Short mmCIF file of C-alpha atoms in Angstrom, two decimals:
data_model
loop_
_atom_site.label_atom_id
_atom_site.label_comp_id
_atom_site.label_asym_id
_atom_site.label_seq_id
_atom_site.Cartn_x
_atom_site.Cartn_y
_atom_site.Cartn_z
CA MET A 1 38.98 7.26 24.89
CA LEU A 2 34.66 5.90 23.70
CA ALA A 3 32.85 8.95 22.94
CA GLY A 4 29.55 8.38 23.77
CA CYS A 5 26.67 9.28 21.14
CA SER A 6 22.73 9.70 21.60
CA GLY A 7 22.63 5.89 22.53
CA GLY A 8 25.10 4.88 19.88
CA ILE A 9 28.90 4.77 20.11
CA THR A 10 31.57 6.24 18.16
CA GLU A 11 34.79 4.10 17.81
CA PRO A 12 38.16 5.62 18.19
CA THR A 13 40.09 7.24 15.01
CA GLY A 14 41.98 3.99 13.67
CA SER A 15 40.10 1.11 15.04
CA LYS A 16 38.79 -1.52 13.96
CA GLY A 17 35.95 -2.59 15.80
CA PRO A 18 32.49 -2.90 14.79
CA VAL A 19 30.21 -0.12 13.71
CA THR A 20 26.35 1.26 14.90
CA ILE A 21 24.25 2.02 13.16
CA ARG A 22 20.76 3.44 14.14
CA PHE A 23 17.75 2.65 12.49
CA PHE A 24 14.82 5.24 12.51
CA THR A 25 11.01 3.69 12.22
CA HIS A 26 7.61 2.90 12.41
CA GLY A 27 7.64 -0.95 12.75
CA THR A 28 6.24 -2.46 16.01
CA GLU A 29 7.86 -5.35 17.01
CA SER A 30 4.81 -7.86 17.11
CA LEU A 31 4.66 -6.25 12.52
CA TYR A 32 8.01 -6.20 11.91
CA ASN A 33 9.60 -9.42 14.22
CA TRP A 34 12.91 -7.26 14.80
CA SER A 35 13.87 -9.76 17.38
CA GLN A 36 14.80 -12.00 14.85
CA THR A 37 15.35 -10.03 11.58
CA LEU A 38 17.92 -7.55 13.51
CA PRO A 39 20.43 -10.07 14.50
CA ALA A 40 19.96 -12.39 11.59
CA PHE A 41 21.90 -9.50 10.17
CA GLU A 42 24.08 -9.29 12.83
CA LYS A 43 25.38 -12.31 12.25
CA LYS A 44 26.53 -11.72 8.86
CA TYR A 45 27.83 -8.61 9.10
CA PRO A 46 30.06 -9.13 12.66
CA ASP A 47 31.55 -5.23 12.07
CA ILE A 48 28.29 -3.88 12.12
CA LYS A 49 25.49 -3.76 14.74
CA ILE A 50 22.32 -2.25 14.35
CA GLU A 51 20.78 0.48 17.41
CA LEU A 52 16.67 0.10 16.66
CA VAL A 53 15.66 3.42 17.13
CA GLN A 54 11.20 2.38 17.55
CA LEU A 55 9.63 5.95 17.36
CA SER A 56 5.57 4.81 17.63
CA GLU A 57 4.75 1.85 19.53
CA LYS A 58 1.13 1.41 18.10
CA GLY A 59 3.14 1.57 14.66
CA GLU A 60 1.76 4.93 14.19
CA THR A 61 2.77 6.67 10.45
CA LEU A 62 1.74 10.07 12.14
CA GLU A 63 3.45 10.35 14.92
CA ALA A 64 6.17 8.05 13.94
CA ASN A 65 6.91 10.88 10.63
CA ARG A 66 5.91 13.83 13.87
CA LYS A 67 9.27 12.17 16.10
CA LEU A 68 12.16 11.24 13.12
CA ASP A 69 11.62 15.38 12.17
CA LEU A 70 12.63 15.88 15.67
CA ALA A 71 14.98 14.00 15.37
CA ALA A 72 16.16 14.70 12.80
CA SER A 73 16.24 18.92 13.88
CA SER A 74 17.92 18.71 17.12
CA GLY A 75 21.24 16.88 15.26
CA GLU A 76 20.01 12.88 16.84
CA ALA A 77 22.99 10.49 15.27
CA MET A 78 20.82 8.94 12.56
CA ASP A 79 21.98 6.36 9.99
CA VAL A 80 18.91 4.15 8.45
CA LEU A 81 15.44 6.21 8.11
CA MET A 82 12.14 3.69 6.95
CA LEU A 83 9.21 5.98 6.15
CA SER A 84 5.83 4.18 5.68
CA ASP A 85 3.95 6.82 3.10
CA PRO A 86 4.88 7.74 -0.61
CA ALA A 87 3.26 11.71 0.26
CA GLY A 88 5.82 11.55 4.06
CA PHE A 89 8.74 10.23 1.91
CA ALA A 90 8.52 12.58 -0.76
CA GLN A 91 8.68 15.32 1.87
CA ARG A 92 11.37 13.89 3.99
CA VAL A 93 13.01 13.99 0.75
CA ALA A 94 12.30 17.68 -0.33
CA ILE A 95 14.21 18.70 2.39
CA GLY A 96 17.24 17.06 2.43
CA MET A 97 16.32 13.96 5.15
CA ALA A 98 17.55 11.41 2.74
CA ALA A 99 20.94 10.96 0.27
CA PRO A 100 20.59 9.83 -2.97
CA MET A 101 21.73 5.74 -3.12
CA ASP A 102 22.73 6.17 -6.44
CA GLU A 103 26.80 5.26 -6.36
CA PHE A 104 26.58 2.23 -4.36
CA ILE A 105 23.51 0.91 -7.01
CA ALA A 106 26.18 1.84 -10.02
CA LYS A 107 29.77 0.30 -7.21
CA GLU A 108 26.93 -2.88 -7.09
CA GLY A 109 26.16 -2.80 -10.48
CA LEU A 110 22.68 -4.17 -9.02
CA LYS A 111 19.82 -3.27 -11.18
CA VAL A 112 16.38 -1.66 -9.75
CA ASN A 113 14.08 -2.22 -11.43
CA GLU A 114 15.06 -6.43 -11.62
CA GLU A 115 15.79 -6.60 -8.56
CA TYR A 116 12.55 -5.03 -6.82
CA LYS A 117 8.91 -5.43 -7.90
CA VAL A 118 8.03 -1.71 -7.29
CA ASP A 119 10.27 0.79 -8.90
CA THR A 120 11.18 3.97 -6.27
CA LYS A 121 12.79 6.15 -8.08
CA PHE A 122 12.26 9.25 -7.16
CA LYS A 123 13.44 12.76 -9.87
CA GLY A 124 15.77 10.39 -11.53
CA LYS A 125 17.10 9.04 -8.06
CA TYR A 126 17.38 7.30 -5.99
CA TYR A 127 16.81 8.07 -1.99
CA ALA A 128 15.41 4.53 -1.38
CA LEU A 129 15.18 0.28 -1.31
CA PRO A 130 11.19 -1.08 -0.53
CA THR A 131 10.46 -4.09 1.35
CA LYS A 132 7.43 -5.50 2.12
CA LEU A 133 4.70 -5.08 -1.30
CA ASN A 134 1.43 -5.02 -0.67
CA PRO A 135 -0.49 -4.39 -3.73
CA TRP A 136 -4.38 -3.64 -3.74
CA TYR A 137 -7.05 -7.19 -4.51
CA VAL A 138 -10.35 -8.64 -4.51
CA VAL A 139 -11.51 -10.39 -0.74
CA LEU A 140 -14.16 -12.53 -2.15
CA ASN A 141 -17.04 -15.11 0.26
CA LYS A 142 -16.40 -18.43 -1.70
CA ASP A 143 -19.37 -19.55 -0.21
CA HIS A 144 -21.59 -16.94 -1.60
CA LEU A 145 -20.01 -17.73 -5.71
CA ASP A 146 -20.85 -21.28 -4.55
CA GLN A 147 -24.44 -20.32 -3.96
CA ALA A 148 -24.52 -18.59 -7.20
CA GLY A 149 -22.00 -20.95 -9.22
CA LEU A 150 -19.39 -18.43 -9.84
CA PRO A 151 -15.66 -19.07 -10.80
CA VAL A 152 -13.56 -17.95 -8.46
CA PRO A 153 -11.72 -15.01 -11.18
CA LYS A 154 -8.04 -15.69 -12.18
CA ASP A 155 -8.05 -12.12 -14.93
CA TRP A 156 -11.02 -10.78 -14.44
CA THR A 157 -12.56 -6.73 -15.81
CA TRP A 158 -14.54 -4.45 -13.64
CA ASP A 159 -17.38 -4.86 -15.74
CA GLU A 160 -17.35 -8.79 -14.61
CA PHE A 161 -16.85 -7.39 -11.18
CA MET A 162 -19.97 -5.73 -11.23
CA ASP A 163 -22.40 -8.93 -13.02
CA TYR A 164 -20.74 -10.84 -10.04
CA ALA A 165 -21.50 -8.02 -7.34
CA LYS A 166 -25.04 -7.87 -8.99
CA LYS A 167 -25.43 -11.38 -8.40
CA LEU A 168 -23.94 -11.36 -5.19
CA THR A 169 -27.02 -9.27 -4.46
CA LYS A 170 -29.64 -10.73 -1.78
CA GLY A 171 -32.19 -9.28 -0.52
CA GLU A 172 -34.28 -6.77 0.70
CA GLY A 173 -34.23 -3.94 3.77
CA PRO A 174 -32.30 -4.11 6.73
CA SER A 175 -30.21 -7.85 5.94
CA LYS A 176 -29.90 -6.84 2.85
CA ARG A 177 -26.87 -8.60 1.47
CA TYR A 178 -24.72 -5.95 -1.15
CA GLY A 179 -22.47 -7.73 -3.27
CA ALA A 180 -19.60 -5.16 -2.38
CA PHE A 181 -18.49 -2.34 0.24
CA PHE A 182 -16.07 -0.23 -0.93
CA HIS A 183 -14.36 1.28 1.96
CA GLY A 184 -13.66 5.16 0.84
CA PRO A 185 -13.39 7.74 -0.54
CA THR A 186 -13.95 10.29 2.30
CA ASP A 187 -14.05 9.47 6.24
CA GLY A 188 -11.39 7.61 7.02
CA GLY A 189 -11.91 5.38 3.78
CA PHE A 190 -9.62 4.93 0.99
CA MET A 191 -8.59 7.22 -1.70
CA GLU A 192 -8.04 5.00 -3.99
CA PHE A 193 -12.44 4.09 -4.55
CA LEU A 194 -12.04 7.14 -7.25
CA LYS A 195 -8.92 6.04 -8.93
CA LEU A 196 -10.81 1.91 -9.96
CA GLU A 197 -9.83 2.12 -13.67
CA LEU A 198 -6.52 4.34 -13.12
CA GLY A 199 -4.91 1.98 -10.37
CA ASN A 200 -3.96 -0.84 -12.88
CA GLN A 201 -2.06 1.08 -15.00
CA PRO A 202 1.38 1.07 -15.95
CA LYS A 203 1.71 4.82 -16.20
CA ASN A 204 -0.23 7.41 -15.25
CA MET A 205 -1.92 5.87 -12.03
CA GLU A 206 -2.52 9.33 -10.05
CA TYR A 207 -3.90 12.76 -10.24
CA LEU A 208 -1.51 14.08 -11.29
CA LYS A 209 1.37 12.83 -13.55
CA ALA A 210 4.53 12.28 -13.36
CA ASP A 211 5.65 15.63 -14.36
CA GLY A 212 2.88 17.44 -11.53
CA THR A 213 0.38 17.88 -14.63
CA SER A 214 -3.59 16.93 -13.90
CA ASN A 215 -4.57 13.46 -14.55
CA MET A 216 -8.27 14.93 -14.37
CA ASP A 217 -8.60 14.52 -17.74
CA SER A 218 -7.82 11.28 -18.11
CA PRO A 219 -10.94 8.93 -19.34
CA LEU A 220 -10.59 6.33 -16.78
CA PHE A 221 -11.23 9.22 -14.06
CA ARG A 222 -15.11 9.62 -15.68
CA LYS A 223 -15.18 5.08 -16.37
CA THR A 224 -14.31 5.36 -12.53
CA LEU A 225 -17.57 7.65 -11.36
CA GLU A 226 -19.57 5.84 -13.43
CA ILE A 227 -18.38 2.69 -12.19
CA PHE A 228 -19.41 4.12 -8.72
CA MET A 229 -22.53 5.47 -8.98
CA LYS A 230 -23.40 2.15 -11.69
CA MET A 231 -23.54 -0.56 -8.97
CA GLU A 232 -25.43 2.81 -6.36
CA LYS A 233 -27.99 3.76 -8.07
CA GLU A 234 -28.93 1.83 -11.00
CA ASP A 235 -27.32 -1.96 -9.68
CA LYS A 236 -28.16 -1.54 -6.21
CA SER A 237 -25.70 -3.80 -5.50
CA LEU A 238 -22.64 -1.90 -3.93
CA THR A 239 -23.61 -0.63 0.11
CA PRO A 240 -24.88 2.51 0.07
CA TYR A 241 -22.11 5.72 1.20
CA ALA A 242 -24.53 7.33 2.50
CA ASP A 243 -25.32 4.47 5.02
CA ARG A 244 -21.15 3.60 4.91
CA ILE A 245 -21.27 7.47 6.52
CA SER A 246 -24.54 7.56 8.87
CA GLN A 247 -23.90 3.80 9.95
CA LYS A 248 -19.33 4.77 10.29
CA LEU A 249 -19.95 0.66 8.30
CA ALA A 250 -15.82 -0.89 7.58
CA TYR A 251 -14.64 -3.27 5.80
CA ARG A 252 -13.74 -5.46 8.43
CA PRO A 253 -16.94 -6.25 9.47
CA ALA A 254 -18.93 -5.77 6.08
CA PHE A 255 -17.17 -8.92 4.90
CA PHE A 256 -16.64 -11.25 8.16
CA ASN A 257 -20.35 -10.85 9.35
CA GLN A 258 -21.47 -11.23 5.89
CA ASN A 259 -22.90 -8.01 4.67
CA ALA A 260 -20.82 -8.39 1.49
CA SER A 261 -19.47 -10.37 -0.64
CA MET A 262 -17.03 -8.77 -2.02
CA VAL A 263 -14.58 -6.23 -0.67
CA LEU A 264 -11.98 -4.20 -2.67
CA MET A 265 -8.81 -4.36 -0.24
CA GLY A 266 -4.84 -4.23 0.05
CA SER A 267 -2.85 -6.84 0.49
CA TRP A 268 -1.85 -6.13 3.89
CA PHE A 269 -5.68 -7.47 4.84
CA THR A 270 -3.62 -10.92 3.98
CA ALA A 271 -2.45 -11.22 7.90
CA GLU A 272 -6.19 -11.34 8.84
CA LEU A 273 -8.54 -12.91 6.52
CA GLY A 274 -8.17 -16.15 8.46
CA GLY A 275 -10.38 -14.62 10.80
CA THR A 276 -8.80 -12.81 14.19
CA ASP A 277 -10.36 -12.97 17.40
CA GLN A 278 -12.86 -9.79 16.87
CA PHE A 279 -13.32 -11.33 13.69
CA PRO A 280 -13.71 -14.98 13.56
CA LEU A 281 -14.10 -16.41 9.95
CA ASN A 282 -17.58 -18.36 9.42
CA PHE A 283 -17.05 -19.00 6.00
CA ASN A 284 -14.39 -19.56 2.66
CA VAL A 285 -12.61 -17.17 2.10
CA ALA A 286 -10.87 -16.61 -2.08
CA VAL A 287 -8.45 -13.82 -3.64
CA ALA A 288 -9.31 -12.16 -7.36
CA PRO A 289 -6.95 -9.46 -8.59
CA TYR A 290 -7.67 -6.24 -9.07
CA PRO A 291 -10.39 -5.99 -12.40
CA LYS A 292 -8.56 -4.67 -16.14
CA ASN A 293 -10.42 -2.07 -17.71
CA ALA A 294 -10.43 -4.26 -20.44
CA PRO A 295 -10.39 -7.27 -21.55
CA GLY A 296 -6.72 -7.64 -23.64
CA ASP A 297 -5.49 -5.17 -21.38
CA PRO A 298 -1.87 -6.26 -19.33
CA SER A 299 -3.02 -8.25 -15.76
CA GLY A 300 -1.84 -7.68 -12.81
CA TYR A 301 -1.01 -3.84 -13.13
CA ALA A 302 -2.83 -3.02 -8.85
CA PRO A 303 -2.24 0.24 -6.63
CA PHE A 304 0.57 -0.76 -4.28
CA ILE A 305 1.94 0.25 -0.63
CA THR A 306 5.22 -0.11 0.90
CA ASP A 307 8.21 0.18 2.98
CA TYR A 308 10.35 3.17 1.91
CA MET A 309 14.40 2.61 2.98
CA ALA A 310 16.49 5.27 3.19
CA ILE A 311 19.79 6.87 3.90
CA ALA A 312 20.06 9.39 6.31
CA ALA A 313 22.00 12.29 5.11
CA SER A 314 23.74 13.10 8.20
CA SER A 315 24.95 9.41 8.61
CA LYS A 316 28.57 9.05 9.52
CA TYR A 317 27.75 5.46 7.85
CA LYS A 318 27.05 5.39 4.49
CA GLU A 319 28.07 2.27 3.54
CA GLU A 320 26.85 0.40 5.93
CA ALA A 321 23.65 2.06 6.38
CA TYR A 322 23.28 1.14 2.20
CA LYS A 323 24.98 -2.29 2.90
CA PHE A 324 21.88 -3.01 5.93
CA ILE A 325 19.45 -1.08 3.44
CA ARG A 326 20.13 -3.40 0.92
CA TRP A 327 20.36 -7.22 3.17
CA TYR A 328 17.15 -5.74 4.07
CA THR A 329 15.35 -4.97 1.43
CA THR A 330 15.99 -9.17 0.24
CA GLU A 331 16.70 -11.63 2.81
CA GLY A 332 16.01 -9.74 5.59
CA GLN A 333 12.41 -10.10 4.26
CA ILE A 334 12.65 -13.96 4.84
CA VAL A 335 13.51 -13.54 7.25
CA GLN A 336 10.90 -11.32 8.81
CA GLY A 337 8.30 -13.36 7.47
CA LYS A 338 5.47 -11.17 8.26
CA GLN A 339 5.17 -9.45 4.89
CA ILE A 340 4.96 -10.18 0.84
CA PRO A 341 8.03 -9.32 -0.58
CA ALA A 342 8.96 -6.42 -3.15
CA TRP A 343 12.19 -8.45 -3.43
CA SER A 344 11.82 -10.36 -7.32
CA LYS A 345 13.77 -13.22 -6.15
CA VAL A 346 12.13 -14.78 -4.25
CA LYS A 347 11.20 -17.73 -5.12
CA SER A 348 8.14 -19.28 -5.67
CA ASP A 349 8.32 -22.25 -2.71
CA GLU A 350 10.04 -18.97 -0.44
CA MET A 351 6.84 -16.99 -1.52
CA ASP A 352 4.09 -19.43 -0.28
CA LYS A 353 5.95 -19.74 2.90
CA ILE A 354 5.46 -16.08 3.50
CA ILE A 355 2.05 -16.35 2.63
CA ASP A 356 1.61 -20.37 4.27
CA LEU A 357 3.24 -18.39 7.40
CA ILE A 358 1.42 -14.85 7.48
CA LEU A 359 -1.40 -17.63 6.87
CA SER A 360 -0.49 -20.00 10.33
CA LYS A 361 -0.82 -16.90 12.65
CA THR A 362 -4.92 -16.65 12.12
CA LYS A 363 -7.57 -18.69 13.55
CA SER A 364 -8.92 -20.46 10.78
CA PRO A 365 -6.17 -20.76 8.60
CA GLU A 366 -7.73 -23.29 6.44
CA LYS A 367 -10.63 -21.99 5.69
CA VAL A 368 -8.66 -19.34 3.14
CA ASP A 369 -7.74 -20.83 -0.84
CA LYS A 370 -4.26 -19.61 -0.61
CA ASP A 371 -3.20 -20.66 -3.92
CA SER A 372 -5.81 -17.55 -4.91
CA ILE A 373 -3.72 -15.78 -2.80
CA LYS A 374 -0.10 -16.79 -3.59
CA LYS A 375 -0.97 -16.72 -7.73
CA VAL A 376 -2.27 -12.96 -7.11
CA VAL A 377 1.10 -11.39 -5.20
CA ALA A 378 3.03 -13.98 -7.80
CA SER A 379 0.78 -11.69 -10.90
CA PHE A 380 1.65 -8.27 -9.76
CA LYS A 381 2.90 -6.10 -11.87
CA SER A 382 4.25 -2.01 -10.38
CA GLY A 383 2.91 0.51 -12.45
CA GLU A 384 5.24 3.30 -12.28
CA GLN A 385 5.14 5.40 -9.07
CA VAL A 386 3.79 9.11 -9.34
CA PRO A 387 5.89 10.72 -5.42
CA PRO A 388 3.14 12.91 -4.58
CA VAL A 389 3.63 17.10 -3.90
CA THR A 390 2.74 18.84 -1.35
CA TYR A 391 -0.20 19.37 -0.99
CA GLN A 392 -1.33 15.84 -2.07
CA ALA A 393 -4.36 16.14 1.13
CA GLU A 394 -5.96 19.42 -0.88
CA ILE A 395 -5.84 17.89 -3.93
CA ASN A 396 -7.88 14.88 -2.54
CA LYS A 397 -9.71 16.68 -0.03
CA ALA A 398 -11.15 18.58 -3.23
CA ILE A 399 -11.94 15.18 -4.92
CA GLN A 400 -14.35 13.91 -2.34
CA GLU A 401 -16.13 17.49 -2.03
CA GLU A 402 -17.32 16.87 -5.59
CA PHE A 403 -17.24 13.44 -5.38
CA GLU A 404 -19.52 13.66 -3.16
CA LYS A 405 -22.43 16.12 -4.69
CA LEU A 406 -22.10 13.86 -7.57
CA VAL A 407 -23.55 10.72 -5.14
CA PHE A 408 -25.80 12.78 -3.31
CA GLY A 409 -28.03 14.37 -6.64
CA LYS A 410 -26.42 17.76 -6.66
CA GLN A 411 -24.51 17.17 -8.73
CA ASP A 412 -24.48 15.07 -12.58
CA ILE A 413 -21.27 13.01 -13.66
CA ASP A 414 -20.56 16.09 -15.97
CA ALA A 415 -20.41 18.69 -13.20
CA THR A 416 -18.22 16.21 -11.39
CA VAL A 417 -16.03 15.90 -14.41
CA LYS A 418 -15.09 19.12 -14.58
CA ASN A 419 -14.93 20.90 -10.50
CA SER A 420 -12.77 18.67 -10.00
CA GLN A 421 -10.34 18.86 -13.01
CA ASP A 422 -10.98 22.89 -12.21
CA ARG A 423 -10.39 22.25 -8.32
CA VAL A 424 -7.15 20.30 -9.02
CA GLN A 425 -5.72 23.07 -11.64
CA LYS A 426 -6.38 25.94 -9.59
CA LEU A 427 -4.46 24.25 -7.00
CA ILE A 428 -1.42 23.78 -9.19
CA ASP A 429 -1.40 27.18 -10.58
CA THR A 430 -1.89 28.69 -6.87
CA ASN A 431 1.11 26.14 -5.69
CA LYS A 432 3.56 26.73 -8.60
CA LYS A 433 3.84 30.45 -6.94
#
């Protein structure tokens, strides 16, 4: 009397057979190494089988989220969900798709903030545990640094970053080499570039605070705009924003073609730093930590991304789902060997091996200063995460539009700050109704 359920097998009551849990993910084989990772779990826990449900062949978050919602609304059996963006995670918790795992955490006596470098607490509860950890860092053309007589920074400030950018800028006209390249904030870019001085804080790293009020009156937002304008207009050390938009410039070609000496980027870039078929590496590369605002500030804080592993609210096997999540977010990350783990208990030699393995899959790993990457990753600290709101995209758009008026000379910094504050406040008020 075996009943099939959407590909998963339900055992008859009283049977001691293995439980099959269905795991929904955007993760592809090439980036997540499932064929090696899942059998390692099943070997350790023979009473739990994992059925992998891959939601996007290309690993696209949007497509995966769409298919996940469809599966949930049609009542498909689901036990473990992997969500890759904070907005998508927050949205699905809000509609009740994920179950809190606090009872399992309490039973195990687990201290989440000691076990992981990312605290995923959401509205006072744990709905997920983190997997990989991709903090932002600064990628450097080491040959350019050597020519300018500049050491690889081990700890530095935004003032020093701007000074480096100025010293690394060379030439004029179409062949000009810029000290730095920012892939954002608009036109497919990252909003992190309008949070430069907010991103390295233990708290209030976002446009909104944890209680949903505006953080736009933070002096760090104004200072971020000042950095952007000083570099672009005064020092002329930053690839011009207008060029980036009109010529559709992107960070990979800017860095690998040596049009810019420094690129601020997320550490997922580690997997390409040694060069790829599309972008071979013809110079030496090093990495520096995300800059601090003042010399006395604590170092190590930076923006970051992770994947969220959640228990489906509809799961009949919540305990088994939790077992898998705990294994996957710890030992499983080492077995997988594809990402830098968020697990605090990874020993430094294991972390070194993971970074070596990631780089070994690039074309010229010998040209990358591995130690500089290892140091940045080892010293990273996660600030308190502020879950995004449902109208996050509208907030981003308003701030981007005001920034564009500033960069194209239509308004000054005072007006940009004031208009950004007013527009964000208006969105907060509208969404309260």
